CSV table of C-alpha atoms and ligand atoms in Angstrom, one decimal:
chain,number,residue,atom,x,y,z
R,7,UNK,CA,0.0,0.0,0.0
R,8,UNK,CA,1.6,3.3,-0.7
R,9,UNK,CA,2.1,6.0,1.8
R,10,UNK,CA,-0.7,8.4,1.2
R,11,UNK,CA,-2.9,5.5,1.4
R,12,UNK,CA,-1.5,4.4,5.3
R,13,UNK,CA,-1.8,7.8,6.3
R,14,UNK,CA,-5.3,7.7,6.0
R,15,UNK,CA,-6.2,4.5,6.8
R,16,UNK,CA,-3.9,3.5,9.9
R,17,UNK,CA,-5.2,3.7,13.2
R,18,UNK,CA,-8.8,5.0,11.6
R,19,UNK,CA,-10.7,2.4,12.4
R,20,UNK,CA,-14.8,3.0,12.6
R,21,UNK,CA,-16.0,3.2,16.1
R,22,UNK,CA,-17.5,-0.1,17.0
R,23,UNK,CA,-19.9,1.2,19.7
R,24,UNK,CA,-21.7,4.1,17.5
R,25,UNK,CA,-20.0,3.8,13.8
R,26,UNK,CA,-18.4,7.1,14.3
R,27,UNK,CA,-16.2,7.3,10.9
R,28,UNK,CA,-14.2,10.2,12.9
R,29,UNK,CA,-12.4,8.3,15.8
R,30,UNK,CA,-13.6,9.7,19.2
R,31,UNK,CA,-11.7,11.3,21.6
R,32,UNK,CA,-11.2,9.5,24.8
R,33,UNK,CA,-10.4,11.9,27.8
R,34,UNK,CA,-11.2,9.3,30.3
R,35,UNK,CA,-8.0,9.4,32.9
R,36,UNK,CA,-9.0,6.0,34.1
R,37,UNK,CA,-10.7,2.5,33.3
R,38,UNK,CA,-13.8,0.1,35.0
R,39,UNK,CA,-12.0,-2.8,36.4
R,40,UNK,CA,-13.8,-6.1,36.5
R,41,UNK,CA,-15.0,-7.9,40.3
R,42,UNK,CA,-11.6,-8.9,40.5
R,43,UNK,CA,-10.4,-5.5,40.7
R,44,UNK,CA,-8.2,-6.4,37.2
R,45,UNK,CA,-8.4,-4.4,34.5
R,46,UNK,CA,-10.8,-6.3,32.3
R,47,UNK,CA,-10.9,-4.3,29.1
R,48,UNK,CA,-7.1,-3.5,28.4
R,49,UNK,CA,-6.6,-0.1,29.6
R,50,UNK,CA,-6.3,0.8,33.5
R,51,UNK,CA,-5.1,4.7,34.2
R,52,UNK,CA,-3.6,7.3,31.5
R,53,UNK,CA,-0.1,6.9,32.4
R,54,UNK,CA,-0.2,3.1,31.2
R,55,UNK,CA,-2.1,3.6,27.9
R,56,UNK,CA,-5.5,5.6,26.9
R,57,UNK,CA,-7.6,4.4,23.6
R,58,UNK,CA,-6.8,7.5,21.8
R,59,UNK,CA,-3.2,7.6,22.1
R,60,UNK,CA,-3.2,4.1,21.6
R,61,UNK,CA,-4.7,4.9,17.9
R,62,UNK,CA,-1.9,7.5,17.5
R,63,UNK,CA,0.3,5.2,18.0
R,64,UNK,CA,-0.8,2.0,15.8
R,65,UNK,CA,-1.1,4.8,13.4
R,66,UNK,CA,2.5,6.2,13.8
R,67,UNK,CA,3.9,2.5,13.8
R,68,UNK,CA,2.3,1.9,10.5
R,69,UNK,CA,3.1,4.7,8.6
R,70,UNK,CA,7.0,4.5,10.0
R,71,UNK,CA,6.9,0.7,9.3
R,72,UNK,CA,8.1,-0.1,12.5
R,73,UNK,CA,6.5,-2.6,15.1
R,74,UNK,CA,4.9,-0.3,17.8
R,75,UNK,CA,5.3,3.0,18.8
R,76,UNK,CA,5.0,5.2,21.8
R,77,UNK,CA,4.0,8.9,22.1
R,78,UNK,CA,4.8,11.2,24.0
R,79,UNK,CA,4.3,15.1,25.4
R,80,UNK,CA,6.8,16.5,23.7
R,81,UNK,CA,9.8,15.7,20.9
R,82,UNK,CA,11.7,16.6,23.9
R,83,UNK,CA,10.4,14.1,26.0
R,84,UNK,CA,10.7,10.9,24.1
R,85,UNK,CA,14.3,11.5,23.0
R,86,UNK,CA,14.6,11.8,27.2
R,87,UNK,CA,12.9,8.7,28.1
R,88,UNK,CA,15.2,6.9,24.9
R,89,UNK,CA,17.9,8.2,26.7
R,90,UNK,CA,16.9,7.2,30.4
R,91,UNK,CA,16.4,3.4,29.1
R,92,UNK,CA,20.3,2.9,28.6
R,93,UNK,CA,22.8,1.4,31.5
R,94,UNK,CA,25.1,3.1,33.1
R,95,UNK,CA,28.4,3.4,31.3
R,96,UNK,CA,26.4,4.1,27.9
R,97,UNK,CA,28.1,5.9,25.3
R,98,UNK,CA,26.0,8.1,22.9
R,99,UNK,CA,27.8,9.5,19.7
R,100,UNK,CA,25.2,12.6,18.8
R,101,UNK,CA,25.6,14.5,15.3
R,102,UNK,CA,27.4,17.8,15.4
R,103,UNK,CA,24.6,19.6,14.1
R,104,UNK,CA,21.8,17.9,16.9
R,105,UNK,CA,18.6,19.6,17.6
R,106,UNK,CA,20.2,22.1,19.9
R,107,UNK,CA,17.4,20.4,23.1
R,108,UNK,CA,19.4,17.3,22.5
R,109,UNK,CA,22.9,18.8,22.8
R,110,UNK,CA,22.2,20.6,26.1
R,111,UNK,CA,20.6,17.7,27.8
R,112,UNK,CA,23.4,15.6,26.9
R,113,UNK,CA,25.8,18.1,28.3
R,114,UNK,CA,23.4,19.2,31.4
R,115,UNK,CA,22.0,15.3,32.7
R,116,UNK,CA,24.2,12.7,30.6
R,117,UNK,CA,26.6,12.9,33.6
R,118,UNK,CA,24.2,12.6,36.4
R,119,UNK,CA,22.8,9.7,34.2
R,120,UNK,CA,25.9,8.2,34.4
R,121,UNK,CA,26.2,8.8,30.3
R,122,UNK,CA,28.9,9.8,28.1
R,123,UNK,CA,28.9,11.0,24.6
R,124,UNK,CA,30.7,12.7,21.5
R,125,UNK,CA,29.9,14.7,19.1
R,126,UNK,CA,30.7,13.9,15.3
R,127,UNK,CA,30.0,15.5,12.0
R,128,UNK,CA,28.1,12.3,10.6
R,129,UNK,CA,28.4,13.3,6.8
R,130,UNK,CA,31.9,11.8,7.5
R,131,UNK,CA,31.5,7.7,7.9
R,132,UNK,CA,35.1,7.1,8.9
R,133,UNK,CA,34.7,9.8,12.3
R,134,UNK,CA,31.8,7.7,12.5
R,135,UNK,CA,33.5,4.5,12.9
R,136,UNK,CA,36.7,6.2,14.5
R,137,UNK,CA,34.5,7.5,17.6
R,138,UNK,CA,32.9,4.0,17.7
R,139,UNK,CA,33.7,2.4,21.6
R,140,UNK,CA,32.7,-0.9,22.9
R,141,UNK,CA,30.3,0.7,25.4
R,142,UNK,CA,28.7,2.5,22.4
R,143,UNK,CA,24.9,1.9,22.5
R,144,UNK,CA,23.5,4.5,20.3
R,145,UNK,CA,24.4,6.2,17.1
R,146,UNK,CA,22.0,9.0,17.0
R,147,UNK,CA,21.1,11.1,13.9
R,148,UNK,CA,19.0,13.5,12.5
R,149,UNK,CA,18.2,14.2,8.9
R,150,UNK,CA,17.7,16.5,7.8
R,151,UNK,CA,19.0,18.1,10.8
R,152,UNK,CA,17.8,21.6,12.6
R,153,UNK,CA,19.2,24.1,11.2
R,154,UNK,CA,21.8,23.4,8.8
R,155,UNK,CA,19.9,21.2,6.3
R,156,UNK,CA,22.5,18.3,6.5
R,157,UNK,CA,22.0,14.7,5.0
R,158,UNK,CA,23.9,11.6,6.6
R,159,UNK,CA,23.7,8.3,4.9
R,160,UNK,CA,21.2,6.6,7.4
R,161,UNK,CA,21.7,3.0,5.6
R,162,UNK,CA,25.9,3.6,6.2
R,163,UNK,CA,25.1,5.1,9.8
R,164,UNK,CA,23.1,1.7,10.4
R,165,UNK,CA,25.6,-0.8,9.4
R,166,UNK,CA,28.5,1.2,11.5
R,167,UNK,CA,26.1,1.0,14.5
R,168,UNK,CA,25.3,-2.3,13.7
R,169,UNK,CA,28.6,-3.6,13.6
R,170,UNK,CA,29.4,-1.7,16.6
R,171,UNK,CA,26.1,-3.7,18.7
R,172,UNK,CA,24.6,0.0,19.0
R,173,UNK,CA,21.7,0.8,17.7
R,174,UNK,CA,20.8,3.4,15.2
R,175,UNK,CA,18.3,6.1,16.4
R,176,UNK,CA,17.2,9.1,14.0
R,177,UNK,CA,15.1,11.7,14.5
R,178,UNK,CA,12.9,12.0,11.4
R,179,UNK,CA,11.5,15.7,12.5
R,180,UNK,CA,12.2,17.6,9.7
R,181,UNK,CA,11.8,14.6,7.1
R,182,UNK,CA,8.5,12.9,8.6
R,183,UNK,CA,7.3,9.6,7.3
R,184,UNK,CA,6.0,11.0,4.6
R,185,UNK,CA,9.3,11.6,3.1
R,186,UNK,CA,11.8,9.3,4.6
R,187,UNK,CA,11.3,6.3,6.2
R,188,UNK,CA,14.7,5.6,8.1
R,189,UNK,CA,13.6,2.0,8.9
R,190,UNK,CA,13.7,1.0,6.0
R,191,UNK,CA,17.2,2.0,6.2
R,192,UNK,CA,18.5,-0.1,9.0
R,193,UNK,CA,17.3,2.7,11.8
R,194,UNK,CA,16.1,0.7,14.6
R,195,UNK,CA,14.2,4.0,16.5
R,196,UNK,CA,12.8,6.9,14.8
R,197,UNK,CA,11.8,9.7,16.7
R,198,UNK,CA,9.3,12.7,16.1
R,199,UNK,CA,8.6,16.0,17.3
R,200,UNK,CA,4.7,15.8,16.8
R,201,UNK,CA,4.5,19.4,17.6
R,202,UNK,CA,5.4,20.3,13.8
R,203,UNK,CA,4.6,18.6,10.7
R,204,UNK,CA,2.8,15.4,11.9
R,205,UNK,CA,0.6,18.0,14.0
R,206,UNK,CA,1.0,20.1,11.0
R,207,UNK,CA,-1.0,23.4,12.1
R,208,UNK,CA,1.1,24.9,15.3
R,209,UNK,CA,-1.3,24.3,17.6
R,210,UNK,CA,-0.3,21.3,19.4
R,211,UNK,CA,2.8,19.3,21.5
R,212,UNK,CA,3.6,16.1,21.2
R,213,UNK,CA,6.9,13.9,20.9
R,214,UNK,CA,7.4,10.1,19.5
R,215,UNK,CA,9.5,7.0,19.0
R,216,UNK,CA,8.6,4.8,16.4
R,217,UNK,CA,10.8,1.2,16.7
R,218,UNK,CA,11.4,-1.5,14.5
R,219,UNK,CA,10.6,-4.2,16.6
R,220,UNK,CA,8.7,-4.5,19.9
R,221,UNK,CA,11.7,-5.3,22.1
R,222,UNK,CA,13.7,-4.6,25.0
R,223,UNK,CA,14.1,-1.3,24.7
R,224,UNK,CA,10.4,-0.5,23.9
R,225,UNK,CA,9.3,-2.0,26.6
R,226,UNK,CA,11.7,-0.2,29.1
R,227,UNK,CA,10.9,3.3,27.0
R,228,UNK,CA,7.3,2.5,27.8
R,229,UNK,CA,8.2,2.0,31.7
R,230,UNK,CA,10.5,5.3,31.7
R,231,UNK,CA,7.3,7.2,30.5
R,232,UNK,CA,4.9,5.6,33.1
R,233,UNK,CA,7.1,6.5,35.8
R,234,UNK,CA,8.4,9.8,34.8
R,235,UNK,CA,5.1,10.9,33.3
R,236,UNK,CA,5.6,12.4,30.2
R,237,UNK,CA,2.0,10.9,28.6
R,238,UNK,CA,0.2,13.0,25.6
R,239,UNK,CA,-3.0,14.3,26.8
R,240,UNK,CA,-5.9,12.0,24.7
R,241,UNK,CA,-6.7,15.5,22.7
R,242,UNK,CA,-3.0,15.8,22.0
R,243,UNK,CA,-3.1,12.8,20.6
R,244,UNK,CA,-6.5,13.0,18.8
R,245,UNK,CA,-5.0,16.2,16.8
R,246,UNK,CA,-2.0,14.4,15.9
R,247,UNK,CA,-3.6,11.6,14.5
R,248,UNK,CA,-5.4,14.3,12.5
R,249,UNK,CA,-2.4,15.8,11.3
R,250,UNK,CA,-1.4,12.4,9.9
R,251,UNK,CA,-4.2,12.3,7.6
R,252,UNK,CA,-2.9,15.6,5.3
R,253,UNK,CA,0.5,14.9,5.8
R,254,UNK,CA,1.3,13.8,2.7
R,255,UNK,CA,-0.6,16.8,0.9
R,256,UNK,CA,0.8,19.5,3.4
R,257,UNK,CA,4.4,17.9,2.4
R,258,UNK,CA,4.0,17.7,-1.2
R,259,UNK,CA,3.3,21.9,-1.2
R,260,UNK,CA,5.8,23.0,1.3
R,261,UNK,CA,8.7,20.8,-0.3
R,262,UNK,CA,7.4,23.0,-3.5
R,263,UNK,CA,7.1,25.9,-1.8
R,264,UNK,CA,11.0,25.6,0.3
R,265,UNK,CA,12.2,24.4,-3.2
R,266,UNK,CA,11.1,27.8,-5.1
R,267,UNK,CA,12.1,29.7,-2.0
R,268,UNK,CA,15.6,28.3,-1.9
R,269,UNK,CA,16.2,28.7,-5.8
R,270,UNK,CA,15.2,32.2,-5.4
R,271,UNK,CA,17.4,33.1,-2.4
R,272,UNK,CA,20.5,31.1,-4.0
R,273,UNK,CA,20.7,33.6,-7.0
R,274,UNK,CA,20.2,36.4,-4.6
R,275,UNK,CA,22.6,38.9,-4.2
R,276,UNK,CA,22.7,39.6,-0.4
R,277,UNK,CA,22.8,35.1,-0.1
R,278,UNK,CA,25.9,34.0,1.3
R,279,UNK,CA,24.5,30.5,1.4
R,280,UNK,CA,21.4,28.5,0.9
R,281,UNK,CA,21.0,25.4,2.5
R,282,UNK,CA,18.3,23.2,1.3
R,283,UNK,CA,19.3,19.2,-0.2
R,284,UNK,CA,17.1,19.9,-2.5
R,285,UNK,CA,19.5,22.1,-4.6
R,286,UNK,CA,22.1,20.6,-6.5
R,287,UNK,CA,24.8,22.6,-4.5
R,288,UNK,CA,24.1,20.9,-1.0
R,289,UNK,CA,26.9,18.5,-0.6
R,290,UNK,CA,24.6,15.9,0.0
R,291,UNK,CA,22.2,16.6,-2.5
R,292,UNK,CA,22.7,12.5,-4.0
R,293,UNK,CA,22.5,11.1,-0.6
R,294,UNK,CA,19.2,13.3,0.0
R,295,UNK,CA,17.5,12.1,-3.3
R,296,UNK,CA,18.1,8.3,-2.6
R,297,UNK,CA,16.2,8.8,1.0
R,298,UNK,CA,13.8,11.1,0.1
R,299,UNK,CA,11.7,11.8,-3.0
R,300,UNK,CA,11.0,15.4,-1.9
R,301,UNK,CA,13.5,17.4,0.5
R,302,UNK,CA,10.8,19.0,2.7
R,303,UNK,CA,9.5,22.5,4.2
R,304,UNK,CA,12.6,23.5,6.0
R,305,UNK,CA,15.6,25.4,4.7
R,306,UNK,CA,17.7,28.3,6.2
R,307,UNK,CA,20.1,30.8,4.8
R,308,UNK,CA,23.6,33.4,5.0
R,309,UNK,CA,22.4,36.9,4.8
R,310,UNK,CA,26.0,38.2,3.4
R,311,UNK,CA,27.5,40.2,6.7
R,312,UNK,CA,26.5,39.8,9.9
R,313,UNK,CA,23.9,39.3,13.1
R,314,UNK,CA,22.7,42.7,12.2
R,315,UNK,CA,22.3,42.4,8.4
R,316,UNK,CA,20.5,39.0,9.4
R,317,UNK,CA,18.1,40.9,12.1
R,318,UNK,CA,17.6,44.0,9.4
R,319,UNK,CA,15.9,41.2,6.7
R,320,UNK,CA,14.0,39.7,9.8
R,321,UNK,CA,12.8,43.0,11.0
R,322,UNK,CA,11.0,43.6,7.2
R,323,UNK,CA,9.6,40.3,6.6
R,324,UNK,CA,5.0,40.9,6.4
R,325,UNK,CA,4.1,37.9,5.3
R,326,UNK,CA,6.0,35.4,7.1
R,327,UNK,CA,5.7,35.2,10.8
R,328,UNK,CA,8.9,35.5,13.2
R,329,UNK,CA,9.0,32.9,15.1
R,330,UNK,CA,10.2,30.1,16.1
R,331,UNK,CA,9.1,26.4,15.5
R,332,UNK,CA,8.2,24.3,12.3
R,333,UNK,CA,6.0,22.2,10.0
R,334,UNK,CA,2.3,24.3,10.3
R,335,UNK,CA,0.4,25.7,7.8
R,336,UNK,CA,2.2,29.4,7.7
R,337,UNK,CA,5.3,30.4,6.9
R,338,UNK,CA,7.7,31.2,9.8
R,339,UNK,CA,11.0,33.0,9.7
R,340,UNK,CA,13.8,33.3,12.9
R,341,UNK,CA,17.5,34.2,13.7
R,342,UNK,CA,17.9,30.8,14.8
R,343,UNK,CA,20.9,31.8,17.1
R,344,UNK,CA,18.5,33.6,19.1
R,345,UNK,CA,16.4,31.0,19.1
R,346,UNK,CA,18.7,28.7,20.3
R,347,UNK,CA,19.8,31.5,22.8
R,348,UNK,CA,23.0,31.0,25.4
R,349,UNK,CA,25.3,28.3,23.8
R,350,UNK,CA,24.4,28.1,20.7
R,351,UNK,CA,26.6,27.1,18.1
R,352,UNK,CA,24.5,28.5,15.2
R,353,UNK,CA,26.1,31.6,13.0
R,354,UNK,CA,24.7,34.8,13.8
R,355,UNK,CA,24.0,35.6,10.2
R,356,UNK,CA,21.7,32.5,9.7
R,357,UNK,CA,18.0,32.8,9.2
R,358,UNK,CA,16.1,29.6,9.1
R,359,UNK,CA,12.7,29.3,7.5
R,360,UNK,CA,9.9,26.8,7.9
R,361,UNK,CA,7.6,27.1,4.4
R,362,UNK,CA,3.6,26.7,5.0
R,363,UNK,CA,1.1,26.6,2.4
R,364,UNK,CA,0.5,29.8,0.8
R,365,UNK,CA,1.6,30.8,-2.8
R,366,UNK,CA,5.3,30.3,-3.4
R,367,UNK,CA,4.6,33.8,-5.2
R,368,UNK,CA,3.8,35.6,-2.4
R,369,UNK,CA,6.6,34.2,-0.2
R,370,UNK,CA,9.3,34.9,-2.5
R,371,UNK,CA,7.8,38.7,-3.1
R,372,UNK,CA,8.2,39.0,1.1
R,373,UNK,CA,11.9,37.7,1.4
R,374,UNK,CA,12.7,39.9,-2.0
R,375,UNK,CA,11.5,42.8,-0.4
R,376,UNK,CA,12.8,42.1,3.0
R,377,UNK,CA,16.3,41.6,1.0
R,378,UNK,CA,16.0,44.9,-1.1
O,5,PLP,C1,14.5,18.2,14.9
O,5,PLP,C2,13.8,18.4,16.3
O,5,PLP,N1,13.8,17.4,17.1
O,5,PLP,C3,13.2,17.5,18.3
O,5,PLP,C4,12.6,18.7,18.7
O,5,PLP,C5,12.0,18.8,20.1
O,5,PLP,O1,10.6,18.7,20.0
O,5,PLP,P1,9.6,19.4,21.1
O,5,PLP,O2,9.7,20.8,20.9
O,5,PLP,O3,8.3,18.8,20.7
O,5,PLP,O4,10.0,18.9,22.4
O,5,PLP,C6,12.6,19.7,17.8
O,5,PLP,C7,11.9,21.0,18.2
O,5,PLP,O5,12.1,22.0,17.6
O,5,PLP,C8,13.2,19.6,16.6
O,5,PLP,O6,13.3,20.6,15.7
């Protein structure tokens, strides 16, 4: 079954008490029990499991083409309780360009977690395999990553971890299923940030990890969240599974839409740089078009000069929105390195953009103007 198809169908099941085509939303916190005082009926109190975000799930584990999934409050959440299901002495090797949440809670907790971990520029298999230990567990990687666009090899990434007994774990944020499925590449977690394109309209939070087989490690991930807490909310949930439905759709227009933006801004003038795999120039363009047959909404850029140049082309943006986040219906615009605020490694000049839905017209006539 293709895609577009699963992202309809998974986890949408008709109600089988009223017929309800739309799957209800279950805000119930807690379940009847039988005489026996046993749960009777498969669910017992939210932080085990709730019917809704058990949909969301099924649904997320189809679509990803892994086993079973579990969801989560925030992106920031499940890549915590991923994190809190490895031993003590575990050795993480995390991309240079990580989601910047990721780097500081490996440099804030990994210690009191009795973690360690390295930081390598992934494009580059043989730092890879040269910062491979024996007590590595997981190889963890983003692509495309936040903010600078890059594209590792996730089927080369695998078989290093592999070799290595660690596991491959990538977060598929920027990519979402609908445009790269990293199991199929050898990645044995994938992990989402529901609060952007599987969400898909900014308006809700939500984090998961989608793994290849139900194992272990899923079921200790599933006991990290029910005794650290960090469940979805059932509505959460409901408007995630939503989201899932127009993914495709929403994805086909914004990888348009980023595609005509970043063609316009790399003949620009005041463009130091454009980084977007879909252009031929990104350095990783081939690597891109064999995992993904679109390169996605998200793209940032060099205004030529500095943090202030940057902030003057922010400042006269009317169209697109400043702020922060990704993956909804509108175009957003931010100085990432604020964003990212103390600590960030980002350049001061960079601008990253997140394209929504309107007319690729009308987005290209606010950055030209906000360039002039
Ligand atoms: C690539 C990526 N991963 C993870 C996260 C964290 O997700 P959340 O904000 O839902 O905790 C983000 C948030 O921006 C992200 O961009």
């Amino acid at each position: 079954m293709h895609f577009e198809t699963k992202a309809i169908h998974s986890g949408a099941e008709v109600d089988e008490t009223t017929g309800a085509v739309a799957p209800p939303i279950h805000l119930s916190t807690t379940f009847e029990r039988n005489e026996q005082g046993e749960p009777s009926r498969g669910f017992s109190y939210i932080r085990d499991g709730n019917p809704t975000t058990l949909r969301l799930e099924e649904a997320l584990a189809a679509i990803e083409g892994g086993e079973a999934a579990l969801v989560f409050a925030s992106g920031m959440a499940a890549g915590a309780a991923l994190l809190q299901t490895l031993p003590r002495g575990a050795h993480v090797i995390l991309p240079d360009d990580c989601y910047y949440g990721y780097r500081n809670l490996a440099e804030e907790f990994f210690e009191r977690w009795g973690l360690t971990f390295d930081i390598v520029a992934m494009e580059d298999l043989d730092a890879v395999r040269r910062a491979m230990r024996a007590e590595t567990n997981v190889l963890w990687s983003e692509s495309p990553s936040n903010p600078l666009l890059k594209i590792v090899d996730l089927a080369a990434l695998a078989e290093i971890a592999h070799s290595g007994g660690a596991l491959l774990v990538t977060d598929g944020t920027f990519a979402t299923p609908a445009l790269q499925r990293p199991i199929e590449h050898g990645a044995d977690v994938v992990l989402h940030s529901t609060t952007k394109y599987l969400g898909g309209h900014g308006d809700v939070q939500g984090g998961a990890l989608i793994f290849r087989r139900r194992d272990a490690m899923f079921d200790q991930a599933m006991h990290v969240r029910k005794v650290t807490g960090g469940v979805t909310s059932p509505f959460n949930a409901w408007l995630v599974l939503r989201g899932i439905r127009t993914l495709s759709a929403r994805l086909r227009v914004q990888s348009e839409n980023a595609m005509a933006i970043a063609r316009f801004l790399a003949a620009h003038a005041r463009v130091e740089t454009v980084f977007y795999p879909g252009l031929e120039s990104h350095p990783r363009h081939d690597v891109a078009r064999r995992q993904m047959p679109a390169f996605g909404g998200m793209l940032s850029f060099l205004v030529r000069g500095n943090r202030a140049d940057a902030l003057a082309v922010l400042a006269k943006v009317r169209l697109f929105t400043r702020a922060t986040s990704l993956g909804g219906i509108e175009s957003l615009i931010e100085h990432r390195a604020t964003s990212e605020g103390p600590g960030s490694t980002t350049a001061e000049n960079l601008l990253r953009v997140s394209a929504g839905l309107e007319h690729a017209e009308d987005l290209i006539e606010d950055l030209a103007q906000a360039l002039a």
